[in-house]
Tab-separated table of C-alpha atoms in Angstrom:
chain	number	residue	atom	x	y	z
U	1127	MET	CA	-30.136	14.016	-8.225
U	1128	GLU	CA	-28.124	10.972	-9.316
U	1129	GLN	CA	-24.439	11.607	-10.010
U	1130	PRO	CA	-23.291	10.969	-13.625
U	1131	TYR	CA	-20.550	8.478	-12.708
U	1132	ALA	CA	-20.252	6.579	-15.983
U	1133	TYR	CA	-17.738	8.691	-17.882
U	1134	ALA	CA	-16.620	11.233	-15.275
U	1135	TYR	CA	-12.880	11.894	-15.226
U	1136	PRO	CA	-11.100	11.277	-11.915
U	1137	GLN	CA	-9.540	14.330	-10.302
U	1138	GLY	CA	-6.388	15.479	-12.086
U	1139	THR	CA	-7.276	13.716	-15.319
U	1140	GLY	CA	-9.082	14.675	-18.505
U	1141	PRO	CA	-8.208	15.951	-21.959
U	1142	SER	CA	-5.958	18.752	-20.660
U	1143	ALA	CA	-4.278	16.739	-17.896
U	1144	PRO	CA	-0.787	15.224	-18.272
U	1145	PRO	CA	-0.592	11.485	-18.952
U	1146	PRO	CA	-0.983	9.435	-15.742
U	1147	PRO	CA	2.102	7.564	-14.447
U	1148	GLY	CA	0.390	4.179	-14.298
U	1149	PRO	CA	-2.928	2.281	-14.090
U	1150	GLN	CA	-5.823	4.475	-13.038
U	1151	ALA	CA	-8.738	3.652	-10.818
U	1152	GLY	CA	-12.137	3.671	-12.440
U	1153	VAL	CA	-15.035	1.472	-13.438
U	1154	ILE	CA	-14.129	-2.201	-13.199
U	1155	VAL	CA	-17.367	-3.886	-12.117
U	1156	ASP	CA	-20.068	-1.262	-12.725
U	1157	PRO	CA	-20.232	2.573	-12.883
U	1158	ARG	CA	-22.843	2.477	-10.093
U	1159	TYR	CA	-20.051	1.625	-7.688
U	1160	CYS	CA	-17.793	4.590	-8.514
U	1161	ALA	CA	-18.250	7.790	-6.505
U	1162	PRO	CA	-16.364	11.109	-6.789
U	1163	TYR	CA	-15.783	11.067	-3.012
U	1164	PRO	CA	-14.280	8.576	-0.509
U	1165	VAL	CA	-16.546	5.668	0.409
U	1166	ASP	CA	-16.215	3.916	3.771
U	1167	LEU	CA	-17.256	0.273	3.777
U	1168	THR	CA	-17.869	-1.620	7.024
U	1169	ILE	CA	-17.234	-5.356	6.895
U	1170	VAL	CA	-18.998	-7.547	9.443
U	1171	ARG	CA	-18.037	-11.196	9.581
U	1172	LYS	CA	-19.866	-13.558	11.951
U	1173	MET	CA	-16.996	-15.826	12.876
U	1174	MET	CA	-19.111	-18.766	14.086
U	1175	SER	CA	-21.762	-18.733	11.365
U	1176	LEU	CA	-22.209	-21.829	9.177
U	1177	THR	CA	-24.898	-20.419	6.896
U	1178	ASP	CA	-25.043	-18.118	3.890
U	1179	GLY	CA	-24.758	-14.441	4.632
U	1180	ASN	CA	-22.062	-14.674	7.317
U	1181	PHE	CA	-20.143	-11.908	5.538
U	1182	ALA	CA	-21.872	-8.530	5.146
U	1183	ILE	CA	-20.607	-5.208	3.787
U	1184	THR	CA	-22.457	-2.029	4.759
U	1185	ASP	CA	-22.037	1.714	4.445
U	1186	VAL	CA	-21.236	3.909	7.462
U	1187	ASN	CA	-24.948	4.147	8.312
U	1188	GLY	CA	-25.352	0.372	8.472
U	1189	ASN	CA	-27.199	0.053	5.163
U	1190	LEU	CA	-26.438	-3.270	3.492
U	1191	LEU	CA	-24.424	-2.895	0.274
U	1192	PHE	CA	-23.157	-6.436	-0.352
U	1193	LYS	CA	-23.341	-9.913	1.127
U	1194	VAL	CA	-21.463	-13.081	0.298
U	1195	LYS	CA	-23.060	-16.353	-0.725
U	1196	GLU	CA	-21.007	-19.514	-0.496
U	1197	PRO	CA	-21.929	-23.205	-0.480
U	1198	VAL	CA	-22.287	-24.876	2.904
U	1199	PHE	CA	-21.622	-28.277	1.387
U	1200	GLY	CA	-19.534	-29.362	-1.587
U	1201	LEU	CA	-16.568	-27.615	-3.127
U	1202	HIS	CA	-15.692	-24.292	-1.521
U	1203	ASP	CA	-14.059	-22.910	-4.642
U	1204	LYS	CA	-16.779	-20.392	-5.562
U	1205	ARG	CA	-18.220	-17.428	-3.694
U	1206	ILE	CA	-20.746	-14.917	-5.023
U	1207	LEU	CA	-20.883	-11.251	-4.064
U	1208	LEU	CA	-24.533	-10.173	-3.994
U	1209	ASP	CA	-26.000	-6.695	-3.751
U	1210	ALA	CA	-28.565	-5.792	-1.074
U	1211	SER	CA	-31.423	-7.183	-3.208
U	1212	GLY	CA	-29.678	-10.548	-3.672
U	1213	THR	CA	-28.610	-9.956	-7.285
U	1214	PRO	CA	-25.150	-11.361	-8.164
U	1215	VAL	CA	-22.574	-8.609	-8.645
U	1216	VAL	CA	-19.503	-10.784	-9.236
U	1217	THR	CA	-18.617	-14.462	-8.916
U	1218	LEU	CA	-15.248	-15.383	-7.410
U	1219	ARG	CA	-13.781	-18.744	-8.347
U	1220	GLU	CA	-10.531	-20.186	-7.074
U	1221	LYS	CA	-8.492	-22.251	-9.488
U	1222	MET	CA	-7.649	-25.242	-7.341
U	1223	VAL	CA	-4.625	-26.306	-9.416
U	1224	SER	CA	-2.428	-23.241	-9.506
U	1225	MET	CA	1.175	-22.396	-8.622
U	1226	HIS	CA	0.250	-19.100	-6.975
U	1227	ASP	CA	-3.280	-19.611	-5.599
U	1228	ARG	CA	-5.228	-17.906	-8.389
U	1229	TRP	CA	-8.751	-16.470	-8.175
U	1230	GLN	CA	-10.811	-15.420	-11.164
U	1231	VAL	CA	-13.590	-12.850	-10.813
U	1232	PHE	CA	-16.474	-12.813	-13.298
U	1233	ARG	CA	-19.326	-10.424	-13.968
U	1234	GLY	CA	-22.638	-11.259	-12.259
U	1235	GLY	CA	-23.311	-14.955	-11.736
U	1236	SER	CA	-21.231	-16.078	-14.727
U	1237	THR	CA	-18.076	-18.198	-14.777
U	1238	GLU	CA	-17.581	-17.877	-18.559
U	1239	GLN	CA	-14.230	-16.556	-19.773
U	1240	ARG	CA	-15.938	-13.847	-21.827
U	1241	ASP	CA	-17.227	-12.382	-18.529
U	1242	LEU	CA	-13.829	-12.426	-16.785
U	1243	LEU	CA	-13.223	-9.059	-15.116
U	1244	TYR	CA	-9.923	-9.694	-13.373
U	1245	THR	CA	-7.603	-12.315	-11.913
U	1246	VAL	CA	-5.977	-12.239	-8.471
U	1247	LYS	CA	-2.983	-14.303	-7.437
U	1248	ARG	CA	-0.351	-14.402	-4.721
U	1249	SER	CA	2.818	-12.625	-5.779
U	1250	SER	CA	4.857	-15.518	-4.308
U	1251	MET	CA	4.206	-18.922	-2.761
U	1252	LEU	CA	5.836	-18.265	0.632
U	1253	GLN	CA	4.580	-15.129	2.366
U	1254	LEU	CA	4.889	-13.765	5.893
U	1255	LYS	CA	2.465	-10.983	4.997
U	1256	THR	CA	-0.232	-10.900	2.358
U	1257	LYS	CA	0.874	-9.853	-1.131
U	1258	LEU	CA	-1.578	-10.208	-3.999
U	1259	ASP	CA	-1.333	-9.084	-7.619
U	1260	VAL	CA	-4.444	-8.124	-9.596
U	1261	PHE	CA	-4.607	-8.368	-13.395
U	1262	LEU	CA	-7.561	-6.933	-15.315
U	1263	GLY	CA	-9.203	-9.080	-17.972
U	1264	HIS	CA	-7.400	-7.430	-20.897
U	1265	ASN	CA	-3.975	-7.938	-19.253
U	1266	LYS	CA	-3.339	-11.342	-20.820
U	1267	ASP	CA	0.435	-11.621	-20.427
U	1268	GLU	CA	0.335	-10.583	-16.720
U	1269	LYS	CA	3.842	-9.108	-16.849
U	1270	ARG	CA	2.810	-6.051	-14.830
U	1271	CYS	CA	-0.056	-6.023	-12.349
U	1272	ASP	CA	-2.864	-3.467	-12.592
U	1273	TYR	CA	-3.360	-3.401	-8.813
U	1274	ARG	CA	-1.623	-4.972	-5.842
U	1275	VAL	CA	-2.569	-5.690	-2.253
U	1276	LYS	CA	-0.054	-5.609	0.611
U	1277	GLY	CA	-0.295	-5.848	4.379
U	1278	SER	CA	-1.450	-8.039	7.229
U	1279	TRP	CA	-4.926	-9.538	7.055
U	1280	LEU	CA	-4.742	-10.695	10.699
U	1281	GLU	CA	-4.121	-7.083	11.767
U	1282	ARG	CA	-6.667	-5.801	9.216
U	1283	SER	CA	-4.052	-3.412	7.838
U	1284	CYS	CA	-4.048	-4.237	4.121
U	1285	VAL	CA	-3.625	-1.534	1.475
U	1286	VAL	CA	-4.597	-1.650	-2.218
U	1287	TYR	CA	-2.252	0.158	-4.608
U	1288	ALA	CA	-2.630	1.113	-8.271
U	1289	GLY	CA	-0.228	-0.994	-10.306
U	1290	GLU	CA	3.345	-1.022	-9.050
U	1291	SER	CA	3.113	2.587	-7.860
U	1292	ASP	CA	2.661	3.912	-4.318
U	1293	ALA	CA	-0.742	5.404	-5.209
U	1294	ILE	CA	-3.266	4.087	-2.671
U	1295	VAL	CA	-6.791	3.304	-3.909
U	1296	ALA	CA	-8.173	1.683	-0.728
U	1297	GLN	CA	-7.064	1.126	2.856
U	1298	MET	CA	-8.296	-1.177	5.631
U	1299	HIS	CA	-8.793	-0.300	9.311
U	1300	ARG	CA	-9.752	-2.523	12.236
U	1301	LYS	CA	-12.795	-1.649	14.360
U	1302	HIS	CA	-12.883	-2.895	17.968
U	1303	THR	CA	-16.191	-2.625	19.800
U	1304	VAL	CA	-17.513	-4.365	22.892
U	1305	GLN	CA	-20.624	-5.326	20.920
U	1306	SER	CA	-18.628	-6.970	18.113
U	1307	VAL	CA	-16.637	-9.085	20.585
U	1308	PHE	CA	-19.760	-10.043	22.542
U	1309	LEU	CA	-21.679	-11.043	19.407
U	1310	GLY	CA	-18.756	-13.002	17.946
U	1311	LYS	CA	-18.329	-10.657	15.005
U	1312	ASP	CA	-15.155	-9.446	13.361
U	1313	ASN	CA	-15.700	-5.820	12.328
U	1314	PHE	CA	-13.382	-3.696	10.240
U	1315	SER	CA	-13.689	-0.899	7.720
U	1316	VAL	CA	-12.218	-0.103	4.325
U	1317	THR	CA	-11.817	3.420	2.998
U	1318	VAL	CA	-12.217	3.427	-0.784
U	1319	TYR	CA	-10.680	6.467	-2.440
U	1320	PRO	CA	-12.618	8.713	-4.884
U	1321	ASN	CA	-13.416	7.313	-8.333
U	1322	VAL	CA	-12.454	3.786	-7.266
U	1323	ASP	CA	-14.934	0.974	-7.921
U	1324	TYR	CA	-15.970	-0.093	-4.419
U	1325	ALA	CA	-17.558	-3.351	-5.639
U	1326	PHE	CA	-14.085	-4.233	-6.942
U	1327	ILE	CA	-12.558	-3.427	-3.527
U	1328	ALA	CA	-15.294	-5.412	-1.765
U	1329	SER	CA	-14.472	-8.458	-3.889
U	1330	LEU	CA	-10.783	-8.131	-2.975
U	1331	VAL	CA	-11.779	-8.186	0.712
U	1332	VAL	CA	-13.664	-11.445	0.107
U	1333	ILE	CA	-10.580	-12.951	-1.577
U	1334	LEU	CA	-8.369	-11.766	1.307
U	1335	ASP	CA	-10.708	-13.535	3.708
U	1336	ASP	CA	-10.463	-16.678	1.579
U	1337	VAL	CA	-6.647	-16.492	1.553
U	1338	ASN	CA	-6.579	-16.127	5.337
U	1339	ARG	CA	-8.906	-19.082	5.881
U	1340	GLU	CA	-6.706	-21.266	3.675
U	1341	ASP	CA	-3.562	-20.174	5.505
U	1342	ARG	CA	-5.108	-21.001	8.870
U	1343	ALA	CA	-6.276	-24.396	7.592
U	1344	ALA	CA	-2.749	-25.154	6.357
């Protein structure tokens, strides 16, 4: 029986619960991607691939959840997160002229402002470790972030926090296997906490990969 995710309250919330201390996890992309239990995503990146589909996201059983489509030629400022059937889930577009390396994420295959879901930007220009701030579409003034990402992408140890609190909504872990090294694949996993939109977390992983590629190129 399908779980009624759309309007379910996260644990510890609801009409009788005390007001939450800050931004709460919930539906950001689509209620289909919110589960009342932890979800483990496995990210497989073929490091030498030059074609579409070099970035795949599966569940723990190896079932494809998302894949990334990006242009082989032309401007590399847009990447599309597709579901297993090839339908666009979100479109990620980097704003090339930006003080803090800004990415905008839109619903489906759109790049229209009315479909803007959230914006991601570096918290500062010079960084020894990755620090990204996430602002949801309604957060126009961007004075306080709705989510933030901290950690080391090279060590695959990034953590996603709710707002400026210490509440973790997702955490990354590296996976070393003989097979992954032999096949030239970079495997790691992300644990998405209950009631957190895992399509949202998957898109942040894609942006983290983009940030890392730019840093290496620089």
